[in-house]
Each structure stands twice: as C-alpha cells, then as structure tokens.
PDB file of C-alpha atoms in Angstrom:
ATOM      1  CA  MET H  14     -16.488  64.908  71.094  1.00  0.00           C
ATOM      2  CA  ASP H  15     -17.108  61.594  69.240  1.00  0.00           C
ATOM      3  CA  LYS H  16     -14.315  59.365  67.786  1.00  0.00           C
ATOM      4  CA  LYS H  17     -14.862  60.645  64.214  1.00  0.00           C
ATOM      5  CA  SER H  18     -14.510  64.305  65.251  1.00  0.00           C
ATOM      6  CA  LYS H  19     -11.352  63.597  67.267  1.00  0.00           C
ATOM      7  CA  MET H  20      -9.829  61.754  64.322  1.00  0.00           C
ATOM      8  CA  LEU H  21     -10.732  64.678  62.008  1.00  0.00           C
ATOM      9  CA  GLU H  22      -9.058  67.039  64.420  1.00  0.00           C
ATOM     10  CA  ILE H  23      -5.828  64.978  64.180  1.00  0.00           C
ATOM     11  CA  LYS H  24      -6.103  65.008  60.380  1.00  0.00           C
ATOM     12  CA  THR H  25      -6.539  68.828  60.269  1.00  0.00           C
ATOM     13  CA  GLU H  26      -3.589  69.339  62.624  1.00  0.00           C
ATOM     14  CA  ILE H  27      -1.320  67.167  60.452  1.00  0.00           C
ATOM     15  CA  ILE H  28      -2.452  68.911  57.214  1.00  0.00           C
ATOM     16  CA  ASP H  29      -1.794  72.322  58.723  1.00  0.00           C
ATOM     17  CA  ASN H  30       1.376  71.639  60.794  1.00  0.00           C
ATOM     18  CA  LYS H  31       4.164  73.455  58.894  1.00  0.00           C
ATOM     19  CA  THR H  32       6.719  72.345  61.506  1.00  0.00           C
ATOM     20  CA  LEU H  33       6.453  68.695  60.581  1.00  0.00           C
ATOM     21  CA  PRO H  34       9.836  67.580  59.055  1.00  0.00           C
ATOM     22  CA  LEU H  35       8.161  66.232  55.844  1.00  0.00           C
ATOM     23  CA  TYR H  36       5.645  69.050  55.337  1.00  0.00           C
ATOM     24  CA  GLU H  37       7.679  70.814  52.676  1.00  0.00           C
ATOM     25  CA  TYR H  38       8.389  67.553  50.865  1.00  0.00           C
ATOM     26  CA  ARG H  39       4.749  66.727  50.837  1.00  0.00           C
ATOM     27  CA  LYS H  40       3.767  70.164  49.475  1.00  0.00           C
ATOM     28  CA  GLN H  41       6.510  70.172  46.742  1.00  0.00           C
ATOM     29  CA  ASN H  42       5.304  66.740  45.391  1.00  0.00           C
ATOM     30  CA  GLY H  43       1.558  67.185  45.718  1.00  0.00           C
ATOM     31  CA  TYR H  44       1.346  64.380  48.186  1.00  0.00           C
ATOM     32  CA  HIS H  45      -1.291  63.912  50.876  1.00  0.00           C
ATOM     33  CA  PRO H  46      -0.616  62.937  54.500  1.00  0.00           C
ATOM     34  CA  VAL H  47      -1.784  59.362  55.130  1.00  0.00           C
ATOM     35  CA  ILE H  48      -3.714  59.577  58.456  1.00  0.00           C
ATOM     36  CA  GLY H  49      -5.401  56.178  58.523  1.00  0.00           C
ATOM     37  CA  GLN H  50      -8.366  54.286  57.360  1.00  0.00           C
ATOM     38  CA  GLY H  51     -11.008  52.040  58.874  1.00  0.00           C
ATOM     39  CA  ASP H  52     -13.304  51.354  61.778  1.00  0.00           C
ATOM     40  CA  HIS H  53     -12.843  53.612  64.806  1.00  0.00           C
ATOM     41  CA  ASP H  54     -14.523  51.067  67.001  1.00  0.00           C
ATOM     42  CA  THR H  55     -12.393  48.190  65.916  1.00  0.00           C
ATOM     43  CA  LYS H  56     -10.521  45.769  68.242  1.00  0.00           C
ATOM     44  CA  ILE H  57      -7.565  45.637  65.842  1.00  0.00           C
ATOM     45  CA  ILE H  58      -5.222  48.395  64.632  1.00  0.00           C
ATOM     46  CA  PHE H  59      -2.530  47.692  62.045  1.00  0.00           C
ATOM     47  CA  ILE H  60       0.510  50.061  62.168  1.00  0.00           C
ATOM     48  CA  GLY H  61       3.092  50.338  59.391  1.00  0.00           C
ATOM     49  CA  GLU H  62       6.197  52.450  59.269  1.00  0.00           C
ATOM     50  CA  ALA H  63       5.459  55.190  56.752  1.00  0.00           C
ATOM     51  CA  PRO H  64       3.468  55.653  53.415  1.00  0.00           C
ATOM     52  CA  GLY H  65       4.954  54.890  50.058  1.00  0.00           C
ATOM     53  CA  GLU H  66       4.381  56.948  46.964  1.00  0.00           C
ATOM     54  CA  LYS H  67       1.062  55.361  45.970  1.00  0.00           C
ATOM     55  CA  GLU H  68      -0.209  55.924  49.466  1.00  0.00           C
ATOM     56  CA  ALA H  69       0.955  59.519  49.533  1.00  0.00           C
ATOM     57  CA  LEU H  70      -0.643  60.343  46.141  1.00  0.00           C
ATOM     58  CA  SER H  71      -3.983  58.894  47.300  1.00  0.00           C
ATOM     59  CA  GLY H  72      -3.893  59.566  51.070  1.00  0.00           C
ATOM     60  CA  THR H  73      -4.842  55.891  51.618  1.00  0.00           C
ATOM     61  CA  PRO H  74      -2.640  53.541  53.711  1.00  0.00           C
ATOM     62  CA  PHE H  75      -1.539  50.208  52.206  1.00  0.00           C
ATOM     63  CA  CYS H  76      -3.175  50.751  48.804  1.00  0.00           C
ATOM     64  CA  GLY H  77      -0.375  49.290  46.639  1.00  0.00           C
ATOM     65  CA  ALA H  78       0.959  45.678  46.299  1.00  0.00           C
ATOM     66  CA  SER H  79       1.580  45.376  50.011  1.00  0.00           C
ATOM     67  CA  GLY H  80      -2.050  46.456  50.646  1.00  0.00           C
ATOM     68  CA  ARG H  81      -3.330  43.784  48.362  1.00  0.00           C
ATOM     69  CA  ILE H  82      -1.469  41.088  50.381  1.00  0.00           C
ATOM     70  CA  LEU H  83      -2.710  42.590  53.614  1.00  0.00           C
ATOM     71  CA  ASN H  84      -6.307  42.403  52.253  1.00  0.00           C
ATOM     72  CA  GLU H  85      -5.760  38.735  51.286  1.00  0.00           C
ATOM     73  CA  LEU H  86      -4.385  37.965  54.800  1.00  0.00           C
ATOM     74  CA  LEU H  87      -7.342  39.687  56.417  1.00  0.00           C
ATOM     75  CA  ILE H  88      -9.857  37.718  54.293  1.00  0.00           C
ATOM     76  CA  SER H  89      -8.004  34.448  55.144  1.00  0.00           C
ATOM     77  CA  ILE H  90      -9.130  34.996  58.851  1.00  0.00           C
ATOM     78  CA  GLY H  91     -12.594  36.148  57.908  1.00  0.00           C
ATOM     79  CA  LEU H  92     -11.967  39.952  58.263  1.00  0.00           C
ATOM     80  CA  GLN H  93     -12.774  42.692  55.867  1.00  0.00           C
ATOM     81  CA  ARG H  94     -10.322  45.596  55.628  1.00  0.00           C
ATOM     82  CA  GLU H  95     -13.200  47.956  56.674  1.00  0.00           C
ATOM     83  CA  ALA H  96     -13.512  46.154  60.006  1.00  0.00           C
ATOM     84  CA  VAL H  97      -9.973  47.132  61.196  1.00  0.00           C
ATOM     85  CA  TYR H  98      -8.040  50.368  61.348  1.00  0.00           C
ATOM     86  CA  ILE H  99      -4.810  50.736  59.365  1.00  0.00           C
ATOM     87  CA  THR H 100      -2.254  53.548  59.827  1.00  0.00           C
ATOM     88  CA  ASN H 101       1.426  54.294  59.964  1.00  0.00           C
ATOM     89  CA  ILE H 102       3.767  55.823  62.518  1.00  0.00           C
ATOM     90  CA  VAL H 103       4.928  58.563  60.157  1.00  0.00           C
ATOM     91  CA  LYS H 104       1.959  60.067  58.246  1.00  0.00           C
ATOM     92  CA  ASP H 105       4.036  61.582  55.350  1.00  0.00           C
ATOM     93  CA  ARG H 106       6.170  59.849  52.731  1.00  0.00           C
ATOM     94  CA  PRO H 107       9.902  60.073  53.386  1.00  0.00           C
ATOM     95  CA  PRO H 108      11.935  60.821  50.139  1.00  0.00           C
ATOM     96  CA  LYS H 109      12.681  57.798  47.973  1.00  0.00           C
ATOM     97  CA  ASN H 110      10.927  55.436  50.525  1.00  0.00           C
ATOM     98  CA  ARG H 111      13.888  55.682  52.839  1.00  0.00           C
ATOM     99  CA  ASP H 112      13.399  54.691  56.502  1.00  0.00           C
ATOM    100  CA  PRO H 113      12.022  57.508  58.629  1.00  0.00           C
ATOM    101  CA  SER H 114      14.632  59.437  60.646  1.00  0.00           C
ATOM    102  CA  ILE H 115      14.505  59.591  64.460  1.00  0.00           C
ATOM    103  CA  GLU H 116      13.384  63.164  64.147  1.00  0.00           C
ATOM    104  CA  GLU H 117      10.470  62.211  61.797  1.00  0.00           C
ATOM    105  CA  VAL H 118       9.404  59.368  64.153  1.00  0.00           C
ATOM    106  CA  GLU H 119       9.437  61.753  67.199  1.00  0.00           C
ATOM    107  CA  ALA H 120       7.451  64.421  65.333  1.00  0.00           C
ATOM    108  CA  TYR H 121       4.705  62.097  64.186  1.00  0.00           C
ATOM    109  CA  SER H 122       4.322  59.508  66.898  1.00  0.00           C
ATOM    110  CA  PRO H 123       2.314  61.799  69.215  1.00  0.00           C
ATOM    111  CA  TYR H 124      -0.464  61.633  66.543  1.00  0.00           C
ATOM    112  CA  LEU H 125      -0.306  57.833  66.560  1.00  0.00           C
ATOM    113  CA  ILE H 126      -0.565  57.783  70.335  1.00  0.00           C
ATOM    114  CA  ARG H 127      -3.721  59.955  70.152  1.00  0.00           C
ATOM    115  CA  GLN H 128      -5.200  57.604  67.580  1.00  0.00           C
ATOM    116  CA  LEU H 129      -4.588  54.692  69.902  1.00  0.00           C
ATOM    117  CA  GLU H 130      -6.226  56.577  72.709  1.00  0.00           C
ATOM    118  CA  ILE H 131      -9.252  57.217  70.614  1.00  0.00           C
ATOM    119  CA  ILE H 132      -9.697  53.732  69.183  1.00  0.00           C
ATOM    120  CA  LYS H 133      -8.519  51.783  72.325  1.00  0.00           C
ATOM    121  CA  PRO H 134      -7.948  48.540  70.276  1.00  0.00           C
ATOM    122  CA  LYS H 135      -7.639  45.178  71.931  1.00  0.00           C
ATOM    123  CA  VAL H 136      -4.658  44.300  69.719  1.00  0.00           C
ATOM    124  CA  ILE H 137      -1.987  46.434  68.084  1.00  0.00           C
ATOM    125  CA  VAL H 138      -0.466  44.609  65.131  1.00  0.00           C
ATOM    126  CA  THR H 139       2.759  46.074  63.921  1.00  0.00           C
ATOM    127  CA  LEU H 140       3.794  45.520  60.266  1.00  0.00           C
ATOM    128  CA  GLY H 141       7.555  45.321  59.883  1.00  0.00           C
ATOM    129  CA  ARG H 142      10.624  45.822  62.044  1.00  0.00           C
ATOM    130  CA  HIS H 143      10.530  49.587  62.455  1.00  0.00           C
ATOM    131  CA  ALA H 144       6.907  49.722  63.526  1.00  0.00           C
ATOM    132  CA  MET H 145       7.571  46.904  66.005  1.00  0.00           C
ATOM    133  CA  GLN H 146      10.534  48.576  67.594  1.00  0.00           C
ATOM    134  CA  LEU H 147       8.753  51.927  67.968  1.00  0.00           C
ATOM    135  CA  MET H 148       5.702  50.360  69.592  1.00  0.00           C
ATOM    136  CA  LEU H 149       7.874  48.315  71.977  1.00  0.00           C
ATOM    137  CA  LYS H 150       9.528  51.601  72.908  1.00  0.00           C
ATOM    138  CA  ILE H 151       6.341  53.617  73.241  1.00  0.00           C
ATOM    139  CA  LEU H 152       4.723  50.926  75.342  1.00  0.00           C
ATOM    140  CA  GLY H 153       7.790  50.469  77.488  1.00  0.00           C
ATOM    141  CA  LEU H 154       7.990  46.662  76.895  1.00  0.00           C
ATOM    142  CA  SER H 155      10.930  44.625  77.909  1.00  0.00           C
ATOM    143  CA  GLN H 156      11.271  42.936  74.539  1.00  0.00           C
ATOM    144  CA  ILE H 157      12.766  46.122  73.051  1.00  0.00           C
ATOM    145  CA  ASP H 158      16.122  44.521  72.182  1.00  0.00           C
ATOM    146  CA  GLN H 159      14.630  41.442  70.437  1.00  0.00           C
ATOM    147  CA  GLN H 160      14.593  40.972  66.718  1.00  0.00           C
ATOM    148  CA  ILE H 161      11.427  40.520  64.644  1.00  0.00           C
ATOM    149  CA  SER H 162      12.643  37.089  63.561  1.00  0.00           C
ATOM    150  CA  VAL H 163      12.184  36.137  67.256  1.00  0.00           C
ATOM    151  CA  LEU H 164       8.997  38.103  68.091  1.00  0.00           C
ATOM    152  CA  HIS H 165       6.846  37.701  64.975  1.00  0.00           C
ATOM    153  CA  GLY H 166       3.606  35.908  65.586  1.00  0.00           C
ATOM    154  CA  LYS H 167       3.954  36.157  69.358  1.00  0.00           C
ATOM    155  CA  LEU H 168       1.321  37.909  71.463  1.00  0.00           C
ATOM    156  CA  ILE H 169       2.883  40.247  73.947  1.00  0.00           C
ATOM    157  CA  ASP H 170       0.899  41.453  76.949  1.00  0.00           C
ATOM    158  CA  ILE H 171       0.763  45.176  77.438  1.00  0.00           C
ATOM    159  CA  PRO H 172       0.527  45.632  81.197  1.00  0.00           C
ATOM    160  CA  GLU H 173      -1.015  48.731  82.741  1.00  0.00           C
ATOM    161  CA  HIS H 174      -1.655  50.583  79.521  1.00  0.00           C
ATOM    162  CA  ASP H 175      -4.922  51.930  78.216  1.00  0.00           C
ATOM    163  CA  HIS H 176      -3.634  51.992  74.670  1.00  0.00           C
ATOM    164  CA  ALA H 177      -4.311  48.257  74.092  1.00  0.00           C
ATOM    165  CA  GLN H 178      -4.013  44.775  75.782  1.00  0.00           C
ATOM    166  CA  LYS H 179      -1.819  42.939  73.337  1.00  0.00           C
ATOM    167  CA  LEU H 180       0.948  43.670  70.844  1.00  0.00           C
ATOM    168  CA  LEU H 181       1.382  41.289  67.834  1.00  0.00           C
ATOM    169  CA  PRO H 182       4.521  41.898  65.748  1.00  0.00           C
ATOM    170  CA  LEU H 183       4.315  40.695  62.199  1.00  0.00           C
ATOM    171  CA  TYR H 184       6.529  40.840  59.133  1.00  0.00           C
ATOM    172  CA  HIS H 185       5.670  43.560  56.677  1.00  0.00           C
ATOM    173  CA  PRO H 186       3.321  42.255  53.911  1.00  0.00           C
ATOM    174  CA  ALA H 187       5.916  43.454  51.366  1.00  0.00           C
ATOM    175  CA  VAL H 188       8.113  40.434  52.259  1.00  0.00           C
ATOM    176  CA  ALA H 189       5.520  38.183  50.672  1.00  0.00           C
ATOM    177  CA  LEU H 190       6.119  39.890  47.321  1.00  0.00           C
ATOM    178  CA  TYR H 191       9.669  38.710  47.155  1.00  0.00           C
ATOM    179  CA  SER H 192       9.511  35.435  49.059  1.00  0.00           C
ATOM    180  CA  PRO H 193       6.585  32.984  48.882  1.00  0.00           C
ATOM    181  CA  SER H 194       7.916  31.262  52.003  1.00  0.00           C
ATOM    182  CA  GLN H 195       7.481  34.460  53.917  1.00  0.00           C
ATOM    183  CA  LYS H 196       3.917  34.644  52.798  1.00  0.00           C
ATOM    184  CA  LYS H 197       3.378  31.304  54.466  1.00  0.00           C
ATOM    185  CA  VAL H 198       4.854  32.706  57.669  1.00  0.00           C
ATOM    186  CA  LEU H 199       2.544  35.641  57.507  1.00  0.00           C
ATOM    187  CA  GLU H 200      -0.530  33.335  56.923  1.00  0.00           C
ATOM    188  CA  VAL H 201       0.384  31.287  59.971  1.00  0.00           C
ATOM    189  CA  ASP H 202       0.934  34.458  62.096  1.00  0.00           C
ATOM    190  CA  PHE H 203      -2.415  35.820  60.999  1.00  0.00           C
ATOM    191  CA  GLN H 204      -4.023  32.620  62.536  1.00  0.00           C
ATOM    192  CA  ILE H 205      -2.641  33.892  65.846  1.00  0.00           C
ATOM    193  CA  LEU H 206      -4.618  37.082  65.347  1.00  0.00           C
ATOM    194  CA  LYS H 207      -7.741  34.975  64.527  1.00  0.00           C
ATOM    195  CA  SER H 208      -7.355  33.187  67.832  1.00  0.00           C
ATOM    196  CA  VAL H 209      -7.451  36.457  69.657  1.00  0.00           C
ATOM    197  CA  ILE H 210     -10.479  37.899  67.915  1.00  0.00           C
ATOM    198  CA  ASP H 211     -12.384  34.555  68.171  1.00  0.00           C
TER     199      ASP H 211
END
C-alpha cells in the first residue's frame, strides 16, 4: 500500500471511531477531524497540540493566524508549506480550545505514531510545550523534564528510532501574535531548521 492510501486509512479510522473522546463533541458542532496536510515524502513534519475552531471547521491544520505566521517562517527559510507535513497530536478540537486531557492524548497519539512511520521524516519539529513534551515521551528521550525555554531551537538526536533522526522543539507560532520579540526567537530557531535541510 502506498503512503497516500495508508494516510487515507488513518483518516477513515479517525472519522469513524466513535470511541474517541472528542467524537461526540465533533459531531455536535459540525466539526471535522484535522488529520494533517502536506507532502508525504517530506523530510520535515510539524506537530502541534490540537486544532482550534477554524481548523476544526475547515479540517485544515494551522489555517488561522498561527498558520499565517508559520507560513511566513517557512518562506523565510525558502520552504513552501506544501513541501512539509503539518499535523497535531490530537486530531479533534477540545472544547473552548482547552489543553487536551491525558485521555485524549493517549487516544489520538497512536494515529500520530502511524503518520510518523509512514512519512519517516528526517526532523520532527514540535510547535509549543505540549507537543514537545509528548514527543519527548513517545521517543523516550532523556530531556523529558526540561522546559521549552531551555530546549527551543536545539536539535535533539533521536537514537535507535525509525520515526525520525532529530527532534527540534520550537515555540508555538501563536506566541508571535502577542510578542514581537518572540517572533524574532522563532525566526532565529527556524534558521536552525534551515541548516539541517541544507
């Protein structure tokens, strides 16, 4: 089975899985699950925490203000959005944009692991603290207790894992909406990503 078919299989499973903790909330609000978007043969996968309302209404990851900043950051290192893959840990929107619960993360993360196994990126880029902590845990990395303020912009080797070779934690693009200085930090951190793909 090719990559596209495998991804489609994941999408169908998520749409139909009534046991998912946010399934009912999705149905009640006319939302879509947000599976992911982009190139299945990319070297870079971006992982956020969970979709917001705009994303859930359209089924597209990072399509609001945060997405606009993410697009600008990608262009700043010579990448188009279509050249990477963008997804979230939790594929459905939690109520009122609250943080996903442990139960929600556990229910949805097997789908993310399957996506990583299909794409086999060179670099996993996490966007925000929650995505970083979950990936550190999934990958069994020793930096699990460290804060994003310490780890952002640092390339972390992923030993003995076929999911990817490096993890690059970054601040969530939303921070740039409230703090211009944080946008500068993101721009600098994106240069680290450029050095890897170059």
